[in-house]
XYZ file of C-alpha atoms in Angstrom:
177
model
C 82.695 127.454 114.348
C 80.348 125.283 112.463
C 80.717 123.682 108.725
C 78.302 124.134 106.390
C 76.917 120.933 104.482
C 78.022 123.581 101.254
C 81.667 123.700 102.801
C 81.541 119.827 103.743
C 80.838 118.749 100.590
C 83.498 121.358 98.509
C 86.087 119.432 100.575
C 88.635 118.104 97.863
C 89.180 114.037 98.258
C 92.461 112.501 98.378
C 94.060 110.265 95.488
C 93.810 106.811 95.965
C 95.800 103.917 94.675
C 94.811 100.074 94.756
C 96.395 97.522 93.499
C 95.310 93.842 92.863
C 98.014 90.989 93.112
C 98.872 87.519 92.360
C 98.587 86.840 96.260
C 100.139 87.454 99.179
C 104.007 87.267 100.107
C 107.044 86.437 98.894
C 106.768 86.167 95.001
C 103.800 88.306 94.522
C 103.218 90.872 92.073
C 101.421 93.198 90.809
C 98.509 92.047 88.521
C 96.264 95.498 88.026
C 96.862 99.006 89.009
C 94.354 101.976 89.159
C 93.470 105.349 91.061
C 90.907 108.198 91.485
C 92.099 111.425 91.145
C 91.204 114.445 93.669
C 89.037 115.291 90.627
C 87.662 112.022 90.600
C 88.953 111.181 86.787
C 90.179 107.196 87.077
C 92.129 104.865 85.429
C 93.170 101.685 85.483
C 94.891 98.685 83.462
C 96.052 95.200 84.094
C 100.170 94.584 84.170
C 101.844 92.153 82.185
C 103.946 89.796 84.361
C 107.828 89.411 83.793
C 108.547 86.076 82.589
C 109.738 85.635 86.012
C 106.791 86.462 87.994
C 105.312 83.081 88.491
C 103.604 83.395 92.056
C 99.772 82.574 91.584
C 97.707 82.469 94.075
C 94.490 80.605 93.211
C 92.460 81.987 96.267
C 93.517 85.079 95.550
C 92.172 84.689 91.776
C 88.769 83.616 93.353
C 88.658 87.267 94.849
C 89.875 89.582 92.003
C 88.416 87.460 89.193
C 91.847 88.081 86.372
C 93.285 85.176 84.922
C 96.737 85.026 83.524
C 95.918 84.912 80.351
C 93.824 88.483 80.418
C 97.372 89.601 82.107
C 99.345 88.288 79.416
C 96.072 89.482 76.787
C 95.640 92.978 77.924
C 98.133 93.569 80.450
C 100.407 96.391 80.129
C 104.443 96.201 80.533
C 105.650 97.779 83.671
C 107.091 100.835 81.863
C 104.016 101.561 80.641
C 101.730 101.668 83.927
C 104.619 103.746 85.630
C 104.894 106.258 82.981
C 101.371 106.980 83.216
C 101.764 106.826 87.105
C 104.009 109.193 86.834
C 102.715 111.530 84.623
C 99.166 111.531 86.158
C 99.740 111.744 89.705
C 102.902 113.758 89.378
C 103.339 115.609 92.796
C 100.625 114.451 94.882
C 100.428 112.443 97.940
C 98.550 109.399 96.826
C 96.722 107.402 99.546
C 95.917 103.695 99.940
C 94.335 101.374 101.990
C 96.641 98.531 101.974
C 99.782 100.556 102.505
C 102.372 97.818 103.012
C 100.968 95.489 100.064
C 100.500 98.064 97.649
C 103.946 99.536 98.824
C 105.528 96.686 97.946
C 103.809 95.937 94.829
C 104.468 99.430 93.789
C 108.027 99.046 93.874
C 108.423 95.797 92.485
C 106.523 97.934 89.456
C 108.765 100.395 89.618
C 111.547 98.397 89.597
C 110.780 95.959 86.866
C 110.767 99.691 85.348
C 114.050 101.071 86.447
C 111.922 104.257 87.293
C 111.112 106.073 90.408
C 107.743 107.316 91.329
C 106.710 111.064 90.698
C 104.988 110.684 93.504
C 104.354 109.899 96.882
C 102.448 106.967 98.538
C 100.674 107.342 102.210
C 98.273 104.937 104.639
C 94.950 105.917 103.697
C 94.655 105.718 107.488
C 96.326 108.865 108.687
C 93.426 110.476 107.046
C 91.410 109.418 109.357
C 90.295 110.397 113.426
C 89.973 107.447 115.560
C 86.052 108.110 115.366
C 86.299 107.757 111.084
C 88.504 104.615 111.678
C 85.988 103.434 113.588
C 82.774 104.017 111.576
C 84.997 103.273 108.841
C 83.720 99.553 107.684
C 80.268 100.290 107.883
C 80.266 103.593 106.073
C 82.159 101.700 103.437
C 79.719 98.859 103.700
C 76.632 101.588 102.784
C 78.403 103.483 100.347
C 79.142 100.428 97.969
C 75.421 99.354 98.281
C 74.276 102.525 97.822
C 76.649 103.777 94.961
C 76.923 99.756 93.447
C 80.718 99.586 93.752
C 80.908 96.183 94.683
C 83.211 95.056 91.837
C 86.709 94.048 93.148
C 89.160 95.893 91.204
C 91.627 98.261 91.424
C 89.794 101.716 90.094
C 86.731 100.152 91.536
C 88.459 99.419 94.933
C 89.976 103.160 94.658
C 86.405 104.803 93.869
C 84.740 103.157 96.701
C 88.095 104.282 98.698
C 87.671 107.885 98.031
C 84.071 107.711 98.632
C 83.901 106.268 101.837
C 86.160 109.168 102.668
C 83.817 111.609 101.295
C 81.167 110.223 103.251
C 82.503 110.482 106.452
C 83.399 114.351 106.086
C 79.922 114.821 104.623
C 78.390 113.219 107.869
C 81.166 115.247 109.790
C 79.983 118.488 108.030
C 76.356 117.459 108.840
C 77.015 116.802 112.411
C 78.937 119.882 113.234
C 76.165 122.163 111.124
């Protein structure tokens, strides 16, 4: 049976969660949060460090371009993020790329919260066939040229995420058409 490009593209995507961090390891934190939903509404904010999340990571600053003082500026407190979390993503399976960071990060959220997640978080990975995994990179690659999500930030990073995915079901629709 063959899939029409109609059908292909009428595919729902998944949820997608990135998070952006004061580095990598122990002492990390979260330092911005943000999605796309199935529908492909987004949102995003920067978190508001604990007074005792110190870990900065300067290289990792160079990357995400946020500076402590936009966190402590514009950041939102941990209850805050997770309510809306929670609220917005209630239910659904929520995928990632980066599933043992953002894990991680996500609970150290949560925590800092005392809240539990309304939802539940999955390796963007076991979306994939071993033939999306590997075309993976360079569909990603062409879809942020083509689409100009090149911006590393969470919603951004989520976007380009969820339409990578999309891509490579709309070239699987095309190829089995």
């Amino acid at each position: 049976m063959s899939v029409s490009n109609s059908q292909a593209s009428a595919v729902s995507p998944p949820a997608i969660l990135d998070i952006e961090a004061s580095g990598f390891g122990l002492g990390s934190y979260p330092i911005e949060v943000g999605f796309v939903q199935p529908c492909g509404q987004a949102w995003c904010s920067l978190v508001k460090p604990l007074d005792d999340w110190q870990h900065w990571d300067p290289n990792a600053a160079a990357v995400h371009n946020i500076t402590r003082d936009q966190l402590q500026q514009r950041g939102r407190s941990p209850l805050e993020i997770v309510d809306v979390l929670n609220e917005r993503l209630h239910g659904m399976v929520v995928y990632t790329d980066a599933w043992a960071h953002d894990y991680t990060w996500l609970n150290r959220l949560y925590e800092a919260a005392d809240r539990s997640p309304s939802f539940k978080l999955e390796s963007l990975r076991s979306l994939l066939t071993d033939s999306d995994a590997a075309r993976w990179h360079d569909v990603k690659r062409r879809v942020a040229l083509s689409t100009g999500l090149v911006r590393h930030r969470a919603s951004a990073d989520a976007r380009l995420l969820q339409q990578t995915w999309l891509a490579l079901r709309q070239n699987d629709g095309r190829a089995a058409a």
